GROMACS .gro file of C-alpha atoms in nm:
model
  272
    1UNK     CA    1  -1.735   9.248  -0.468
    2UNK     CA    2  -1.679   9.126  -0.110
    3UNK     CA    3  -1.868   8.801  -0.188
    4UNK     CA    4  -1.637   8.737  -0.485
    5UNK     CA    5  -1.337   8.816  -0.257
    6UNK     CA    6  -1.451   8.555   0.001
    7UNK     CA    7  -1.526   8.297  -0.258
    8UNK     CA    8  -1.180   8.356  -0.419
    9UNK     CA    9  -1.018   8.318  -0.076
   10UNK     CA   10  -1.186   7.986  -0.033
   11UNK     CA   11  -1.088   7.868  -0.379
   12UNK     CA   12  -0.730   7.968  -0.316
   13UNK     CA   13  -0.721   7.794   0.017
   14UNK     CA   14  -0.877   7.477  -0.111
   15UNK     CA   15  -0.639   7.466  -0.409
   16UNK     CA   16  -0.326   7.618  -0.266
   17UNK     CA   17  -0.129   7.382  -0.495
   18UNK     CA   18  -0.177   7.651  -0.759
   19UNK     CA   19   0.099   7.849  -0.589
   20UNK     CA   20   0.348   7.564  -0.656
   21UNK     CA   21   0.420   7.644  -1.029
   22UNK     CA   22   0.450   8.017  -0.939
   23UNK     CA   23   0.714   7.948  -0.666
   24UNK     CA   24   0.907   7.706  -0.895
   25UNK     CA   25   0.900   7.950  -1.186
   26UNK     CA   26   1.025   8.231  -0.968
   27UNK     CA   27   1.312   8.020  -0.842
   28UNK     CA   28   1.407   7.880  -1.182
   29UNK     CA   29   1.370   8.201  -1.374
   30UNK     CA   30   1.575   8.393  -1.116
   31UNK     CA   31   1.858   8.147  -1.132
   32UNK     CA   32   1.837   8.144  -1.520
   33UNK     CA   33   1.863   8.528  -1.538
   34UNK     CA   34   2.154   8.530  -1.293
   35UNK     CA   35   2.355   8.269  -1.501
   36UNK     CA   36   2.259   8.414  -1.830
   37UNK     CA   37   2.344   8.778  -1.751
   38UNK     CA   38   2.696   8.766  -1.877
   39UNK     CA   39   2.815   8.691  -2.228
   40UNK     CA   40   2.795   8.851  -2.571
   41UNK     CA   41   2.506   9.066  -2.678
   42UNK     CA   42   2.377   8.798  -2.916
   43UNK     CA   43   2.384   8.550  -2.625
   44UNK     CA   44   2.205   8.784  -2.391
   45UNK     CA   45   1.931   8.854  -2.653
   46UNK     CA   46   1.891   8.476  -2.704
   47UNK     CA   47   1.865   8.438  -2.324
   48UNK     CA   48   1.592   8.706  -2.314
   49UNK     CA   49   1.408   8.533  -2.594
   50UNK     CA   50   1.418   8.200  -2.414
   51UNK     CA   51   1.306   8.374  -2.098
   52UNK     CA   52   0.995   8.505  -2.281
   53UNK     CA   53   0.927   8.151  -2.398
   54UNK     CA   54   0.962   8.029  -2.044
   55UNK     CA   55   0.727   8.294  -1.917
   56UNK     CA   56   0.472   8.210  -2.188
   57UNK     CA   57   0.481   7.844  -2.081
   58UNK     CA   58   0.435   7.932  -1.721
   59UNK     CA   59   0.140   8.170  -1.760
   60UNK     CA   60  -0.043   7.942  -2.008
   61UNK     CA   61  -0.022   7.651  -1.769
   62UNK     CA   62  -0.075   7.852  -1.450
   63UNK     CA   63  -0.375   8.054  -1.574
   64UNK     CA   64  -0.520   7.728  -1.702
   65UNK     CA   65  -0.495   7.582  -1.353
   66UNK     CA   66  -0.672   7.889  -1.213
   67UNK     CA   67  -0.944   7.872  -1.478
   68UNK     CA   68  -1.018   7.512  -1.377
   69UNK     CA   69  -1.024   7.602  -1.010
   70UNK     CA   70  -1.266   7.888  -1.070
   71UNK     CA   71  -1.493   7.682  -1.302
   72UNK     CA   72  -1.488   7.370  -1.079
   73UNK     CA   73  -1.437   7.472  -0.714
   74UNK     CA   74  -1.473   7.110  -0.598
   75UNK     CA   75  -1.208   6.967  -0.831
   76UNK     CA   76  -0.928   6.775  -0.666
   77UNK     CA   77  -0.598   6.968  -0.623
   78UNK     CA   78  -0.401   6.688  -0.777
   79UNK     CA   79  -0.610   6.701  -1.093
   80UNK     CA   80  -0.552   7.084  -1.119
   81UNK     CA   81  -0.178   7.036  -1.093
   82UNK     CA   82  -0.184   6.764  -1.367
   83UNK     CA   83  -0.369   7.014  -1.586
   84UNK     CA   84  -0.057   7.242  -1.607
   85UNK     CA   85   0.088   7.064  -1.921
   86UNK     CA   86  -0.254   7.071  -2.092
   87UNK     CA   87  -0.267   7.444  -2.041
   88UNK     CA   88   0.073   7.489  -2.185
   89UNK     CA   89  -0.026   7.282  -2.492
   90UNK     CA   90  -0.352   7.467  -2.546
   91UNK     CA   91  -0.265   7.824  -2.460
   92UNK     CA   92   0.106   7.869  -2.534
   93UNK     CA   93   0.058   8.082  -2.841
   94UNK     CA   94  -0.214   8.277  -2.667
   95UNK     CA   95   0.024   8.346  -2.383
   96UNK     CA   96   0.291   8.469  -2.619
   97UNK     CA   97   0.033   8.715  -2.754
   98UNK     CA   98  -0.061   8.828  -2.407
   99UNK     CA   99   0.306   8.905  -2.326
  100UNK     CA  100   0.355   9.085  -2.661
  101UNK     CA  101   0.033   9.285  -2.631
  102UNK     CA  102   0.107   9.378  -2.263
  103UNK     CA  103   0.457   9.500  -2.356
  104UNK     CA  104   0.319   9.711  -2.643
  105UNK     CA  105   0.035   9.870  -2.440
  106UNK     CA  106   0.264   9.933  -2.144
  107UNK     CA  107   0.517  10.106  -2.368
  108UNK     CA  108   0.252  10.313  -2.545
  109UNK     CA  109   0.107  10.428  -2.207
  110UNK     CA  110   0.454  10.523  -2.080
  111UNK     CA  111   0.533  10.710  -2.392
  112UNK     CA  112   0.202  10.907  -2.359
  113UNK     CA  113   0.293  10.982  -1.997
  114UNK     CA  114   0.639  11.099  -2.099
  115UNK     CA  115   0.498  11.324  -2.368
  116UNK     CA  116   0.240  11.466  -2.127
  117UNK     CA  117   0.520  11.519  -1.865
  118UNK     CA  118   0.744  11.701  -2.104
  119UNK     CA  119   0.451  11.929  -2.197
  120UNK     CA  120   0.287  12.002  -1.865
  121UNK     CA  121   0.570  11.948  -1.612
  122UNK     CA  122   0.901  11.999  -1.795
  123UNK     CA  123   1.251  11.855  -1.745
  124UNK     CA  124   1.378  11.870  -1.383
  125UNK     CA  125   1.725  11.955  -1.503
  126UNK     CA  126   1.887  11.643  -1.365
  127UNK     CA  127   2.119  11.426  -1.576
  128UNK     CA  128   2.108  11.050  -1.579
  129UNK     CA  129   2.461  11.033  -1.440
  130UNK     CA  130   2.365  11.248  -1.143
  131UNK     CA  131   2.060  11.031  -1.062
  132UNK     CA  132   2.261  10.713  -1.103
  133UNK     CA  133   2.526  10.840  -0.857
  134UNK     CA  134   2.255  10.928  -0.609
  135UNK     CA  135   2.137  10.572  -0.597
  136UNK     CA  136   2.468  10.438  -0.469
  137UNK     CA  137   2.382  10.476  -0.107
  138UNK     CA  138   2.166  10.674   0.145
  139UNK     CA  139   2.424  10.947   0.195
  140UNK     CA  140   2.459  11.000  -0.182
  141UNK     CA  141   2.081  11.032  -0.210
  142UNK     CA  142   2.073  11.290   0.077
  143UNK     CA  143   2.346  11.497  -0.083
  144UNK     CA  144   2.168  11.478  -0.420
  145UNK     CA  145   1.832  11.591  -0.277
  146UNK     CA  146   1.999  11.879  -0.082
  147UNK     CA  147   2.158  12.003  -0.406
  148UNK     CA  148   1.831  12.041  -0.581
  149UNK     CA  149   1.626  12.366  -0.595
  150UNK     CA  150   1.260  12.388  -0.482
  151UNK     CA  151   1.150  12.394  -0.837
  152UNK     CA  152   1.346  12.081  -0.928
  153UNK     CA  153   1.202  11.899  -0.623
  154UNK     CA  154   0.851  11.987  -0.730
  155UNK     CA  155   0.912  11.872  -1.088
  156UNK     CA  156   1.062  11.544  -0.977
  157UNK     CA  157   0.766  11.486  -0.739
  158UNK     CA  158   0.527  11.556  -1.022
  159UNK     CA  159   0.716  11.320  -1.256
  160UNK     CA  160   0.696  11.053  -0.984
  161UNK     CA  161   0.321  11.095  -0.947
  162UNK     CA  162   0.273  11.093  -1.325
  163UNK     CA  163   0.460  10.771  -1.367
  164UNK     CA  164   0.276  10.618  -1.067
  165UNK     CA  165  -0.067  10.704  -1.217
  166UNK     CA  166   0.049  10.582  -1.555
  167UNK     CA  167   0.130  10.245  -1.410
  168UNK     CA  168  -0.205  10.232  -1.220
  169UNK     CA  169  -0.394  10.305  -1.542
  170UNK     CA  170  -0.183  10.045  -1.722
  171UNK     CA  171  -0.256   9.782  -1.463
  172UNK     CA  172  -0.630   9.856  -1.462
  173UNK     CA  173  -0.659   9.842  -1.843
  174UNK     CA  174  -0.480   9.506  -1.850
  175UNK     CA  175  -0.639   9.354  -1.536
  176UNK     CA  176  -0.911   9.148  -1.706
  177UNK     CA  177  -0.712   9.079  -2.023
  178UNK     CA  178  -0.573   8.724  -1.932
  179UNK     CA  179  -0.920   8.611  -1.798
  180UNK     CA  180  -1.077   8.712  -2.128
  181UNK     CA  181  -0.823   8.492  -2.316
  182UNK     CA  182  -0.888   8.189  -2.105
  183UNK     CA  183  -1.263   8.226  -2.073
  184UNK     CA  184  -1.391   8.371  -2.402
  185UNK     CA  185  -1.142   8.413  -2.685
  186UNK     CA  186  -0.796   8.251  -2.732
  187UNK     CA  187  -0.701   8.514  -2.989
  188UNK     CA  188  -0.503   8.762  -2.767
  189UNK     CA  189  -0.559   9.056  -3.005
  190UNK     CA  190  -0.933   9.016  -3.017
  191UNK     CA  191  -0.938   8.933  -2.647
  192UNK     CA  192  -0.773   9.275  -2.565
  193UNK     CA  193  -1.066   9.469  -2.718
  194UNK     CA  194  -1.315   9.246  -2.543
  195UNK     CA  195  -1.122   9.317  -2.218
  196UNK     CA  196  -1.143   9.696  -2.286
  197UNK     CA  197  -1.519   9.669  -2.347
  198UNK     CA  198  -1.576   9.475  -2.034
  199UNK     CA  199  -1.347   9.683  -1.815
  200UNK     CA  200  -1.514  10.012  -1.908
  201UNK     CA  201  -1.861   9.877  -1.958
  202UNK     CA  202  -2.165   9.878  -1.725
  203UNK     CA  203  -1.967   9.689  -1.459
  204UNK     CA  204  -1.697   9.954  -1.439
  205UNK     CA  205  -1.737  10.026  -1.076
  206UNK     CA  206  -1.727   9.647  -0.986
  207UNK     CA  207  -1.398   9.623  -1.182
  208UNK     CA  208  -1.262   9.940  -1.007
  209UNK     CA  209  -1.361   9.794  -0.665
  210UNK     CA  210  -1.171   9.460  -0.734
  211UNK     CA  211  -0.874   9.669  -0.856
  212UNK     CA  212  -0.881   9.886  -0.549
  213UNK     CA  213  -0.892   9.592  -0.317
  214UNK     CA  214  -0.590   9.432  -0.491
  215UNK     CA  215  -0.404   9.763  -0.483
  216UNK     CA  216  -0.460   9.824  -0.108
  217UNK     CA  217  -0.359   9.468  -0.021
  218UNK     CA  218  -0.048   9.498  -0.242
  219UNK     CA  219   0.056   9.822  -0.080
  220UNK     CA  220   0.016   9.679   0.276
  221UNK     CA  221   0.214   9.363   0.193
  222UNK     CA  222   0.483   9.569   0.015
  223UNK     CA  223   0.506   9.791   0.325
  224UNK     CA  224   0.544   9.489   0.552
  225UNK     CA  225   0.818   9.350   0.319
  226UNK     CA  226   1.016   9.666   0.342
  227UNK     CA  227   0.974   9.703   0.723
  228UNK     CA  228   1.091   9.347   0.779
  229UNK     CA  229   1.369   9.357   0.526
  230UNK     CA  230   1.640   9.332   0.797
  231UNK     CA  231   1.475   9.042   0.987
  232UNK     CA  232   1.550   8.718   0.796
  233UNK     CA  233   1.264   8.522   0.952
  234UNK     CA  234   0.995   8.789   0.904
  235UNK     CA  235   1.130   8.868   0.553
  236UNK     CA  236   1.093   8.493   0.466
  237UNK     CA  237   0.736   8.501   0.598
  238UNK     CA  238   0.652   8.796   0.393
  239UNK     CA  239   0.800   8.624   0.092
  240UNK     CA  240   0.561   8.340   0.139
  241UNK     CA  241   0.275   8.593   0.185
  242UNK     CA  242   0.375   8.754  -0.146
  243UNK     CA  243   0.342   8.417  -0.319
  244UNK     CA  244   0.005   8.356  -0.160
  245UNK     CA  245  -0.112   8.702  -0.248
  246UNK     CA  246  -0.008   8.664  -0.612
  247UNK     CA  247  -0.202   8.333  -0.629
  248UNK     CA  248  -0.505   8.489  -0.457
  249UNK     CA  249  -0.496   8.788  -0.700
  250UNK     CA  250  -0.499   8.558  -1.001
  251UNK     CA  251  -0.792   8.361  -0.859
  252UNK     CA  252  -0.975   8.680  -0.750
  253UNK     CA  253  -0.946   8.839  -1.096
  254UNK     CA  254  -1.050   8.516  -1.285
  255UNK     CA  255  -1.336   8.450  -1.045
  256UNK     CA  256  -1.456   8.809  -1.075
  257UNK     CA  257  -1.456   8.784  -1.448
  258UNK     CA  258  -1.625   8.441  -1.457
  259UNK     CA  259  -1.896   8.544  -1.215
  260UNK     CA  260  -1.974   8.882  -1.378
  261UNK     CA  261  -1.896   8.830  -1.744
  262UNK     CA  262  -1.910   8.460  -1.822
  263UNK     CA  263  -2.148   8.282  -1.581
  264UNK     CA  264  -2.493   8.440  -1.593
  265UNK     CA  265  -2.716   8.268  -1.348
  266UNK     CA  266  -2.690   7.893  -1.431
  267UNK     CA  267  -2.593   7.972  -1.794
  268UNK     CA  268  -2.250   8.026  -1.947
  269UNK     CA  269  -2.213   8.324  -2.167
  270UNK     CA  270  -1.959   8.272  -2.446
  271UNK     CA  271  -2.056   8.573  -2.654
  272UNK     CA  272  -1.826   8.873  -2.682
   0.00000   0.00000   0.00000
């Protein structure tokens, strides 16, 4: 695991240009969502549809760049960047399938968590309006928490833990999914079942180790972002760190999958 992590770090540093499309997409999509937030319901729905198309175009090109960097560590950075349009052309429909499948699986897992919570935890007895008002400011949140009974606090904490673990499970299940699409099968529906087999197969603990590493790094960076939120310079630095971390995570997952499920010695395994 640590060997793969070091290799991925070198690949990321040698091909830091991979972060460029991520930064540009974040800026452009952010501005797009701000300017398209107002209007009629039909206009907003159309804007959301266009946003999904934009996202599919981005991940198809971006993941293709990462795939090339992992397969050919010595490739020139300029060549990797020029491969972005090729990735969009070749994997756009696959990327749409990834987004659709990811949304469906995430919704199903959250529904299962909600059903389990209703059965084993129970409703905390707090209305949506009460919770919304509590989020207005810190004082409102303090007043809201003080108004709750001990039983309600326990139930809310249990719900928070349930949702947290549901998100963890969801992320772990989907971790290898994009890599499977770009390395083994362009069909996103077939690729999902291949990803499940590979995730929970004989290399389960390696997969769990990579996931744990990503999770710990993410928590540390998130904590740093929160603590430096009031300092403009430090917050900007952590924003750059977040972009770097996102790029490294993509390279790490793809390199892990390529090393353990695709490249066997000097041979390339294309079977599923």
